[in-house]
CSV table of C-alpha atoms in Angstrom, one decimal:
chain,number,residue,atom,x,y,z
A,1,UNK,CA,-65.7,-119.4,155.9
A,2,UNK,CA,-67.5,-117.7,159.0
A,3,UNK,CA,-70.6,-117.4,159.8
A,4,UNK,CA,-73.4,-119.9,159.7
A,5,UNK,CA,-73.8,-122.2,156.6
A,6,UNK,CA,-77.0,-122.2,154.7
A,7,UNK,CA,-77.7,-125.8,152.5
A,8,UNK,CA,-79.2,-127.1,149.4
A,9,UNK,CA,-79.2,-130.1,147.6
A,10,UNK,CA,-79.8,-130.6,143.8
A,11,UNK,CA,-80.4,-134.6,142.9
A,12,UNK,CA,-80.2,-136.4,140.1
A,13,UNK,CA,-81.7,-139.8,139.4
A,14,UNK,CA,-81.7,-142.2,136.7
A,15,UNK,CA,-85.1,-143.9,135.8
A,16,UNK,CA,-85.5,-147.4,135.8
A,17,UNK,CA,-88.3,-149.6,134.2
A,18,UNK,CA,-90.3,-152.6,135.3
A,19,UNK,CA,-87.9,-154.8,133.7
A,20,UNK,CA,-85.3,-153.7,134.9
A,21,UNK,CA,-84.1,-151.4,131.8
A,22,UNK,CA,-82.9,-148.3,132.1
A,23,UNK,CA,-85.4,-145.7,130.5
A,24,UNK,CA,-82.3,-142.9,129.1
A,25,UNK,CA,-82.1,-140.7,126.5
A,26,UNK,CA,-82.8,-143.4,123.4
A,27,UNK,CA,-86.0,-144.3,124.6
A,28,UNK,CA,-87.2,-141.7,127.3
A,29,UNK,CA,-89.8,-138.8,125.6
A,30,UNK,CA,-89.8,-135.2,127.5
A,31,UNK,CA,-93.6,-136.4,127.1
A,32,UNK,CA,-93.3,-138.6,129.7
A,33,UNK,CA,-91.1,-137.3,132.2
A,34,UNK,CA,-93.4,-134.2,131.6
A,35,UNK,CA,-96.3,-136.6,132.6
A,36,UNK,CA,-94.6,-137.4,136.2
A,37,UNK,CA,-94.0,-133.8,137.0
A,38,UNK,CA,-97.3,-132.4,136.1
A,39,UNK,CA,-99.0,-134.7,139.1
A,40,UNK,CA,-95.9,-133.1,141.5
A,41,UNK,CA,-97.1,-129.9,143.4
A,42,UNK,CA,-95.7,-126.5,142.2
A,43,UNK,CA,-95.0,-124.1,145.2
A,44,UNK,CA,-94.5,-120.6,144.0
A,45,UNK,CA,-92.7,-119.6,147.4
A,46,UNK,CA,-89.8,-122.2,146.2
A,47,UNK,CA,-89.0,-119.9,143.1
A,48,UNK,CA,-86.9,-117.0,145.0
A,49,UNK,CA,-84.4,-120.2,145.9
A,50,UNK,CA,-84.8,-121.7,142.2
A,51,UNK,CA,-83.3,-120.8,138.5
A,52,UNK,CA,-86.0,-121.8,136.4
A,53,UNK,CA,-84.7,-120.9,133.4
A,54,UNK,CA,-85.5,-120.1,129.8
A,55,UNK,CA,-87.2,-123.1,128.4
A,56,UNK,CA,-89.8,-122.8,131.3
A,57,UNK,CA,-89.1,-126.9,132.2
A,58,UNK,CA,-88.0,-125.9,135.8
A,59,UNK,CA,-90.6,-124.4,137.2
A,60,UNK,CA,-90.8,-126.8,139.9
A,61,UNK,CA,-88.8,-128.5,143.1
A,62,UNK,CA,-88.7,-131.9,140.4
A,63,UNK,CA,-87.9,-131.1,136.7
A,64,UNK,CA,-86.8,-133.4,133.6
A,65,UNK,CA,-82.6,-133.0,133.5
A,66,UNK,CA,-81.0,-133.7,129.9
A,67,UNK,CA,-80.2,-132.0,127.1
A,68,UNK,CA,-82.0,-128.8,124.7
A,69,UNK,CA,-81.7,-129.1,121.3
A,70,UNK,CA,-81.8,-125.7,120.1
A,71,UNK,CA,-82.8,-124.0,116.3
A,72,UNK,CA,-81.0,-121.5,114.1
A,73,UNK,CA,-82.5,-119.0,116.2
A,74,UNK,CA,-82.2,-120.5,119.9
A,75,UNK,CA,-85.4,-121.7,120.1
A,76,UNK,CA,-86.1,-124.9,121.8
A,77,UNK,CA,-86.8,-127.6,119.3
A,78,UNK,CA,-87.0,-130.4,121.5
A,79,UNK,CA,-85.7,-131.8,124.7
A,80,UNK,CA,-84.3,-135.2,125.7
A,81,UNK,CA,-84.4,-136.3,128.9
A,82,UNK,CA,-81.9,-138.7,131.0
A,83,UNK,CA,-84.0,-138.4,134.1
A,84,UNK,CA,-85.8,-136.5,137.1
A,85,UNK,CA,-83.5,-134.1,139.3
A,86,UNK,CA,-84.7,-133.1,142.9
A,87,UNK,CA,-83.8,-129.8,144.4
A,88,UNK,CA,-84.3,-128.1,147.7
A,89,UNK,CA,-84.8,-124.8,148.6
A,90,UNK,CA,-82.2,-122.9,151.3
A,91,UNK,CA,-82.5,-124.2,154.7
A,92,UNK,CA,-80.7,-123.3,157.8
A,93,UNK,CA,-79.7,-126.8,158.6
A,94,UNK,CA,-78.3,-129.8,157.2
A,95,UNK,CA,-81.2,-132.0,158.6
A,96,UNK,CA,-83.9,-129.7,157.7
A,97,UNK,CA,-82.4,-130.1,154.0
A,98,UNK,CA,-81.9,-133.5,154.5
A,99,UNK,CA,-85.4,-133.4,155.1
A,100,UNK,CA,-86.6,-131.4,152.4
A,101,UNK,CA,-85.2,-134.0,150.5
A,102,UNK,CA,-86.3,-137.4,151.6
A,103,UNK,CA,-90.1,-136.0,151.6
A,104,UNK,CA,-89.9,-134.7,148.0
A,105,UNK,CA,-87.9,-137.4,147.0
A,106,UNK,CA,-90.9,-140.2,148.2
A,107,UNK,CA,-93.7,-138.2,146.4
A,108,UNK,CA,-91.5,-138.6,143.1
A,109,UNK,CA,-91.3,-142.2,144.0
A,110,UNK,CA,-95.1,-142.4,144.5
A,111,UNK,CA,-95.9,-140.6,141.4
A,112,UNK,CA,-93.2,-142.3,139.1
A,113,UNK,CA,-94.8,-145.6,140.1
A,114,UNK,CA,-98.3,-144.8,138.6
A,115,UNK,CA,-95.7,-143.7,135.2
A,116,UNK,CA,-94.1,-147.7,135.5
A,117,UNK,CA,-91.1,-146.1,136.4
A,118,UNK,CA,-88.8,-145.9,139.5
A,119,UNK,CA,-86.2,-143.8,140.7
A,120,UNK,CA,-82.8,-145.0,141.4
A,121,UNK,CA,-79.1,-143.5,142.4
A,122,UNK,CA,-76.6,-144.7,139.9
A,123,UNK,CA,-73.5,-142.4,138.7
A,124,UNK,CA,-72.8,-143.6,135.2
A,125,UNK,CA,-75.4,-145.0,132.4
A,126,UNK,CA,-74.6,-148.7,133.0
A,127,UNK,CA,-74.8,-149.6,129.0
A,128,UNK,CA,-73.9,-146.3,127.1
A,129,UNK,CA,-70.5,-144.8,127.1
A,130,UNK,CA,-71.6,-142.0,125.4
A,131,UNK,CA,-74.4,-139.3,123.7
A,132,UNK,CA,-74.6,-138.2,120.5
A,133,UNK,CA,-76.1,-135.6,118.9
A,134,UNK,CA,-78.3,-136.1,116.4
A,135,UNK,CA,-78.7,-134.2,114.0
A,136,UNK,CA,-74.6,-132.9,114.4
A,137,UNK,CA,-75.2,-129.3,116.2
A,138,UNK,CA,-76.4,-126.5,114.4
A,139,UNK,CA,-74.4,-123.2,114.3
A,140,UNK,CA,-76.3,-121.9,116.8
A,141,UNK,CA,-75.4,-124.9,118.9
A,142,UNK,CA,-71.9,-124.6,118.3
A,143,UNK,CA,-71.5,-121.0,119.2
A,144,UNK,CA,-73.8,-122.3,123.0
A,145,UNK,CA,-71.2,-124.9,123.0
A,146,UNK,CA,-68.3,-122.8,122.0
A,147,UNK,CA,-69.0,-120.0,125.1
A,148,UNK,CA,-68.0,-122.0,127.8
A,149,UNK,CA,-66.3,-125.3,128.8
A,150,UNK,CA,-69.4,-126.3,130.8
A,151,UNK,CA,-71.4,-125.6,127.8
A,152,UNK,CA,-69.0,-128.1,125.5
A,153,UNK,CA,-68.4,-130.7,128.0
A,154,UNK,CA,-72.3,-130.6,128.2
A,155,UNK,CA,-73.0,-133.8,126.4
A,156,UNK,CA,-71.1,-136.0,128.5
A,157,UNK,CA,-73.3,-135.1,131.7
A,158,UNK,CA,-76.1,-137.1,129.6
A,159,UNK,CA,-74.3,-140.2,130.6
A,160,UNK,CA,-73.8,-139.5,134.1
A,161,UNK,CA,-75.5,-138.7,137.6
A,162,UNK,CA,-74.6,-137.0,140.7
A,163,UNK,CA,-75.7,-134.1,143.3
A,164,UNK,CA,-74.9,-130.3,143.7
A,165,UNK,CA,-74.3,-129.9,147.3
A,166,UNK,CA,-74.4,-126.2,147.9
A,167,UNK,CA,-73.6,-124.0,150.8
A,168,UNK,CA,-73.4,-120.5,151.4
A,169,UNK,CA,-72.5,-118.5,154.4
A,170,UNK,CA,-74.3,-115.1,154.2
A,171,UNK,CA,-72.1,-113.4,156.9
A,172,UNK,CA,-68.7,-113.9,154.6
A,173,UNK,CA,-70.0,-111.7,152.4
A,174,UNK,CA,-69.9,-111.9,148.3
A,175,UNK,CA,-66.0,-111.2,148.0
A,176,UNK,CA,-65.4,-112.7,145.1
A,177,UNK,CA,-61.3,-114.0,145.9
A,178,UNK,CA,-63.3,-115.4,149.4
A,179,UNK,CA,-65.6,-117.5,147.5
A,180,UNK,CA,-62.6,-118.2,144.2
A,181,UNK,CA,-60.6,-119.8,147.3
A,182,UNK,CA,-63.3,-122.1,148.9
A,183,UNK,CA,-64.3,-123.2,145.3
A,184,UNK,CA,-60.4,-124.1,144.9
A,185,UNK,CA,-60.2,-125.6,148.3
A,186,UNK,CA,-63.5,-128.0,146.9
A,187,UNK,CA,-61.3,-128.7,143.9
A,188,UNK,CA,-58.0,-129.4,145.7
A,189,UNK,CA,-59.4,-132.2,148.1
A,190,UNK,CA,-62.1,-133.5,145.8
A,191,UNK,CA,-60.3,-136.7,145.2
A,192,UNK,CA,-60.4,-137.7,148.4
A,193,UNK,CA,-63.9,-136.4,149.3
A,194,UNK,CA,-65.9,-138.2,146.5
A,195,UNK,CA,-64.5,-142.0,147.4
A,196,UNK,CA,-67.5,-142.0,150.3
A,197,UNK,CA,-70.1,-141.9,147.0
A,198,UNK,CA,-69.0,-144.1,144.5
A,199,UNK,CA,-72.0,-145.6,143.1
A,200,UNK,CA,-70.2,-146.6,139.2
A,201,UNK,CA,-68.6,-149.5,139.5
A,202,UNK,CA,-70.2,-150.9,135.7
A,203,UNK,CA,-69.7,-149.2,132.2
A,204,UNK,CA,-70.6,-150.8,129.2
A,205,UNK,CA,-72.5,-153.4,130.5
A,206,UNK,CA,-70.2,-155.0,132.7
A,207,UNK,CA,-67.7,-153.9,135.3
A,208,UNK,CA,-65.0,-151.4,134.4
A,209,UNK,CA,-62.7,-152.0,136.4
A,210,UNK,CA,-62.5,-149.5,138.9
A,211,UNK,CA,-65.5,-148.1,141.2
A,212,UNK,CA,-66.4,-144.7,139.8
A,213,UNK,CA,-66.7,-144.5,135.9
A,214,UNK,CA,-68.1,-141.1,136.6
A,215,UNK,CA,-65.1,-139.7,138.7
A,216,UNK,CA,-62.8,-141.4,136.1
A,217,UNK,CA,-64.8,-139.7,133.0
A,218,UNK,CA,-65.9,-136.8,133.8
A,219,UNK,CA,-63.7,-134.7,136.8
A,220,UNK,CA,-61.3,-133.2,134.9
A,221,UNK,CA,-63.1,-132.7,132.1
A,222,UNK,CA,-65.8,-130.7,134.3
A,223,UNK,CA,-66.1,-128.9,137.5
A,224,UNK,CA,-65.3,-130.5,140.8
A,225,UNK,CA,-66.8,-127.0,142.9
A,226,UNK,CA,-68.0,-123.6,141.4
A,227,UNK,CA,-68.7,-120.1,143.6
A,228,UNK,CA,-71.3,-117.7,142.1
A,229,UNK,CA,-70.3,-114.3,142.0
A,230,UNK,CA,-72.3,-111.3,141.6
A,231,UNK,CA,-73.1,-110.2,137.7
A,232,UNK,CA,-70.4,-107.8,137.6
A,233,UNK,CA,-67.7,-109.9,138.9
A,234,UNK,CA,-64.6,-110.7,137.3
A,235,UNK,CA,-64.2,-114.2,136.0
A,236,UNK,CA,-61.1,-116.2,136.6
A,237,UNK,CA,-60.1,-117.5,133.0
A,238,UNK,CA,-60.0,-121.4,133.9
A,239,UNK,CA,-61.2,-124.5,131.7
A,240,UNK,CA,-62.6,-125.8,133.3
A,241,UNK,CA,-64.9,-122.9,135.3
A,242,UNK,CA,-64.0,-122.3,139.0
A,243,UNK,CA,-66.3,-119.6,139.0
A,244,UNK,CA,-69.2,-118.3,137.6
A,245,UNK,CA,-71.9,-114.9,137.6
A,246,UNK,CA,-75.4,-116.2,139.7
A,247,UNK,CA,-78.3,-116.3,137.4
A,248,UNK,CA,-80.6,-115.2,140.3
A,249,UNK,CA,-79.8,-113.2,143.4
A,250,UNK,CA,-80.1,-115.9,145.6
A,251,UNK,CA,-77.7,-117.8,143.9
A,252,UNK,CA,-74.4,-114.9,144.8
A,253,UNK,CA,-72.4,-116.4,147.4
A,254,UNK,CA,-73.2,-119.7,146.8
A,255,UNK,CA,-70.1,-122.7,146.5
A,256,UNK,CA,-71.3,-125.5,144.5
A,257,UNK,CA,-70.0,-129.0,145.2
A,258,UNK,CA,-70.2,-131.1,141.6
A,259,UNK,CA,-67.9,-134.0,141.9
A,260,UNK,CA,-70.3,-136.4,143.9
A,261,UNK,CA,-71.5,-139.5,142.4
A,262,UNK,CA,-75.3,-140.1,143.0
A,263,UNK,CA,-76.3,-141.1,145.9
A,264,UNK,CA,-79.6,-142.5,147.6
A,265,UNK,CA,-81.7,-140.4,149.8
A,266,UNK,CA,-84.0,-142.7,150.2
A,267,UNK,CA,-84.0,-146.7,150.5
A,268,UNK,CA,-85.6,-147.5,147.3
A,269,UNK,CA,-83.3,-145.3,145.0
A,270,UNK,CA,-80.7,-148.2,146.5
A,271,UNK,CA,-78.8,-149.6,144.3
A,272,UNK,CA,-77.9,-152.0,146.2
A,273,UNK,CA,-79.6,-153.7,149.2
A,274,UNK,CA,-77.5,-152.4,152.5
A,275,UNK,CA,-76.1,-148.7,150.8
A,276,UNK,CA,-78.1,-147.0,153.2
A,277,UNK,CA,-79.4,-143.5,153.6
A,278,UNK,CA,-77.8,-140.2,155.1
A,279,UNK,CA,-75.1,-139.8,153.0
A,280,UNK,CA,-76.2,-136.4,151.3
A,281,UNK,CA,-76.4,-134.7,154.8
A,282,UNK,CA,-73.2,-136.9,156.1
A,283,UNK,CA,-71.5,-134.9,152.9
A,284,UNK,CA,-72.9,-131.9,153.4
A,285,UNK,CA,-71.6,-132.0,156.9
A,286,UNK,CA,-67.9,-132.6,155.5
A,287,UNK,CA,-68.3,-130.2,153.1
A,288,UNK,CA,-69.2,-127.3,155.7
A,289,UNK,CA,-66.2,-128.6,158.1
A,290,UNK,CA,-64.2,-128.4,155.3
A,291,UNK,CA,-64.7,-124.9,154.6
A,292,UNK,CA,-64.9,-124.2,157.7
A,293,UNK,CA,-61.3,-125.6,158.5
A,294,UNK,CA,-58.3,-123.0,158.4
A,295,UNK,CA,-55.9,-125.8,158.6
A,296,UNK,CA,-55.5,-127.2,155.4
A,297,UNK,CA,-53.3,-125.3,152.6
A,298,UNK,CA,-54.6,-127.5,149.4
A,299,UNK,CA,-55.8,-125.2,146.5
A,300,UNK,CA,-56.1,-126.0,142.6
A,301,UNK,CA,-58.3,-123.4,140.5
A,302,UNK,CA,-59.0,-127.2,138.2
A,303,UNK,CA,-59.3,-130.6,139.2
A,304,UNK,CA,-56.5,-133.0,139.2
A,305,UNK,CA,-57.4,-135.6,136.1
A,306,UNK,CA,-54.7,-137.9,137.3
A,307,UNK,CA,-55.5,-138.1,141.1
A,308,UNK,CA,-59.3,-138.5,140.7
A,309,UNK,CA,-58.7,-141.3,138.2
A,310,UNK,CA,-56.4,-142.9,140.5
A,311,UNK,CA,-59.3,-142.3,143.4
A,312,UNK,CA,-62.2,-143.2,140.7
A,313,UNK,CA,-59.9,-146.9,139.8
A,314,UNK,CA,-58.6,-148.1,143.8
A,315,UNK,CA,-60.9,-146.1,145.9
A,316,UNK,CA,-59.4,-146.3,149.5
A,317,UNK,CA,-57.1,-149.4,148.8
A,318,UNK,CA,-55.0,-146.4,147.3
A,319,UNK,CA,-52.9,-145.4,150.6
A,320,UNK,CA,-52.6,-141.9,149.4
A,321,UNK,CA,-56.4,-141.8,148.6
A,322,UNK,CA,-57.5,-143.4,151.7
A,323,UNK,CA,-55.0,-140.8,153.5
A,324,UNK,CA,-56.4,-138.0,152.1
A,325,UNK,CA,-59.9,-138.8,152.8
A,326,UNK,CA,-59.0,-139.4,156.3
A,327,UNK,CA,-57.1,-135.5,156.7
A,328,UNK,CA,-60.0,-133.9,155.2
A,329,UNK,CA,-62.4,-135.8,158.0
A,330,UNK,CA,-60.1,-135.0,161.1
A,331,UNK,CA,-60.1,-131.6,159.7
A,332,UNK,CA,-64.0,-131.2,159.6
A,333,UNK,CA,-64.2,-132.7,162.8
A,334,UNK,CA,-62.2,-130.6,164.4
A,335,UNK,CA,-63.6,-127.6,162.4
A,336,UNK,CA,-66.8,-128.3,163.4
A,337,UNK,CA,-66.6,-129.4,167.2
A,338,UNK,CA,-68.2,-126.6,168.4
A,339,UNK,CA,-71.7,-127.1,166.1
A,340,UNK,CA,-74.3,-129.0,167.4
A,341,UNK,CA,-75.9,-131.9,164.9
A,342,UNK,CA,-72.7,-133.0,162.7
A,343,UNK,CA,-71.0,-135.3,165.1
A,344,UNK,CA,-73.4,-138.8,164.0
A,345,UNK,CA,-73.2,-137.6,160.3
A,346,UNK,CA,-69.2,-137.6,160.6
A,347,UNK,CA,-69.4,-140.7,162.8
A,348,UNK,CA,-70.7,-142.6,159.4
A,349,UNK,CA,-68.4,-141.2,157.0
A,350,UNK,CA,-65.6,-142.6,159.6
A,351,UNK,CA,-67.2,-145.8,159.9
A,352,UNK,CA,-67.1,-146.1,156.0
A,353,UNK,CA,-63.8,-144.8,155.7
A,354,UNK,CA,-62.6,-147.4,158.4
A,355,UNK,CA,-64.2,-150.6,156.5
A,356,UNK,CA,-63.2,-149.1,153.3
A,357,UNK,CA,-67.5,-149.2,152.0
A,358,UNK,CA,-68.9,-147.7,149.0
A,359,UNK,CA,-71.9,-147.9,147.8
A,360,UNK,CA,-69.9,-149.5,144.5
A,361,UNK,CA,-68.9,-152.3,146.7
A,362,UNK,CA,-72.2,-153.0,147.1
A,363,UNK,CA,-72.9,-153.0,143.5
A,364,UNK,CA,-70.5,-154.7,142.9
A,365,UNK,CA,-70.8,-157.8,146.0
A,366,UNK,CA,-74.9,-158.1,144.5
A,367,UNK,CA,-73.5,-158.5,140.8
A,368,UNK,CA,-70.8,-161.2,141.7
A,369,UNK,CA,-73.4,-162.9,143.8
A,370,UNK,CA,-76.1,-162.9,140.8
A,371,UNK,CA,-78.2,-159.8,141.0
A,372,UNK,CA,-77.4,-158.1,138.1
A,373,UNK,CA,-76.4,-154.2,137.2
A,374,UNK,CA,-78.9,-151.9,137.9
A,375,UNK,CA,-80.5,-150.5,134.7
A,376,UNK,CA,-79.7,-153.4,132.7
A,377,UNK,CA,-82.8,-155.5,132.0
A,378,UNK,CA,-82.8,-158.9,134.4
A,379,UNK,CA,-81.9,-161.4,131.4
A,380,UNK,CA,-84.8,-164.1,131.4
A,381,UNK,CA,-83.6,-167.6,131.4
A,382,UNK,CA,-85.5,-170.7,129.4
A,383,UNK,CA,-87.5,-172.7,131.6
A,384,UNK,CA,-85.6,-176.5,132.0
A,385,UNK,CA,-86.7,-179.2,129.8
């Protein structure tokens, strides 16, 4: 892709409660997510950048992510909420979004506080496997769900967390095979691009066995990267989507990144002490050398099930895995030797690579040593006789 790359960043985030609980779908009211947004600022400027959609529930930069239950008639009957997502607007620059970010995503920690709730990065629901619908859908949710594999995969995303990492380069124009390629590019090396965010190492209330029950679930199933292409664009015919029509002008051009698990821009959405920060922008970074990079032949138009479960269960004691990641690096790098700003962001993806760190091994280190799972209440233990 030439030209220069323009960035966003869409974050999810679980909620967790005083006690340590996580506060999901079964016992979370759109009330009270409501209640935490209200006090958040809305900037009308931010809406050229921003789908806010039908329902009206993203009018702002922070918004309640779950699930619509619809009527007969597609009205909204209610909506249930599995937590707060964050989204930028379009910057010029990795750091600016970076940013963006970190400043929106302390305000939301401020205001979720007064709320008794905090925000944390987690990429699978710790406890639940799985969301039901309840009542069964409704004919008019069945023909949503029937229209497009997003829409009947949609459920499962109520169980899981993770960023959008978008870019766009306004110079490469809108060419809809241009942008079909880079979102197959995405989808080809995703395996070995999503080991540096692993934050799912427990399912079902203890460990699963592996270190991203999200990657393992859900990548296959759903997108790893989408392009948006203008309205009247032809869509390839892939399940699931590789591409997809914008919803708002600002959105044509744009190559969405989706395979991610959650991870912390800030230190207290940790969790676990030592994960650190600046991994969104360090991804973003790897992202844009990536496209940048006329070296690398991979292309799939759907994600390879197989390989990302194989990534999602050994992480980078997989040789192939942990080679992978490392040609997709040197090939940023070198993609993007000439920009100014990406070397120290590559530098700690490297670094991670090289001691083989995820932020699941740190999960998963705190849990052997006593700490618990985050999002699982601290269990409280009878005072000694």
């Amino acid at each position: 892709m030439r030209g220069a790359a323009r960035y966003g960043i869409e974050h999810e985030l679980a909620l967790v409660r005083p006690d340590g609980s996580l506060a999901d779908f079964t016992v979370l009211g759109h009330d009270e997510v409501a209640a935490v947004v209200a006090q958040l600022p809305e900037l009308p400027g931010d809406q050229a950048d921003l789908r806010i959609g039908d329902a009206g529930i993203r009018r702002k930069r922070w918004y309640a992510e779950g699930y619509e239950r619809l009527g007969e008639q597609g009205e909204l009957l209610r909506f249930e909420p599995k937590g707060i997502e964050i989204r930028t607007v379009v910057h010029d620059s990795v750091e600016a979004t970076e940013a963006a970010l970190a400043a929106d995503a302390v305000l939301l920690a401020e205001v979720a506080a007064r709320h008794a709730l905090r925000p944390v990065a987690i990429g699978h629901h710790p406890v639940r496997s799985s969301y039901q619908l309840d009542p069964p859908p409704n004919a008019c949710e069945r023909a949503l769900m029937a229209s497009s594999p997003e829409e009947r995969t949609a459920p499962l995303h109520m169980v899981t967390w993770g960023p959008d990492l978008n870019l766009s380069f306004p110079e490469a124009g809108s060419d809809p095979a241009v942008l079909a390629d880079a979102a197959a590019k995405l989808t080809y090396y995703s395996p070995y691009l999503v080991p540096w965010s692993f934050s799912s190492p427990f399912r079902d209330g203890r460990p699963w066995g592996g270190l991203s029950a999200r990657t393992s679930r859900r990548t296959g199933a759903r997108p790893a990267a989408l392009a948006y292409l203008e309205p009247d664009a032809p869509l390839l015919p892939t399940d699931p989507s590789l591409v997809r029509h914008a919803g708002i002008p600002g959105e044509i051009g744009r190559i969405e990144f989706k395979a991610f698990d959650a991870v912390a821009v800030v230190p207290g959405e940790e969790p676990a002490d030592g994960c650190g920060t600046g991994l969104p922008g360090a991804l973003l970074s790897l992202l844009a050398g990536l496209l940048r990079d006329t070296t690398l032949p991979g292309r799939r138009r759907t994600p390879d099930a197989v390989a990302h479960r194989r990534s999602a269960l050994r992480g980078w004691t997989d040789p192939g895995t942990r080679a992978g990641s490392q040609a997709v690096l040197d090939a940023a790098t070198a993609a993007l030797r000439d920009e100014l700003g990406h070397d120290d962001r590559l530098a700690l993806l490297r670094e991670r690579l090289g001691r083989r760190e995820t932020p699941a091994g740190r999960m998963l280190a705190r849990y052997r040593s006593g700490g618990g799972i985050t999002g699982v209440a601290a269990q409280v233990r009878p005072a000694a006789l």
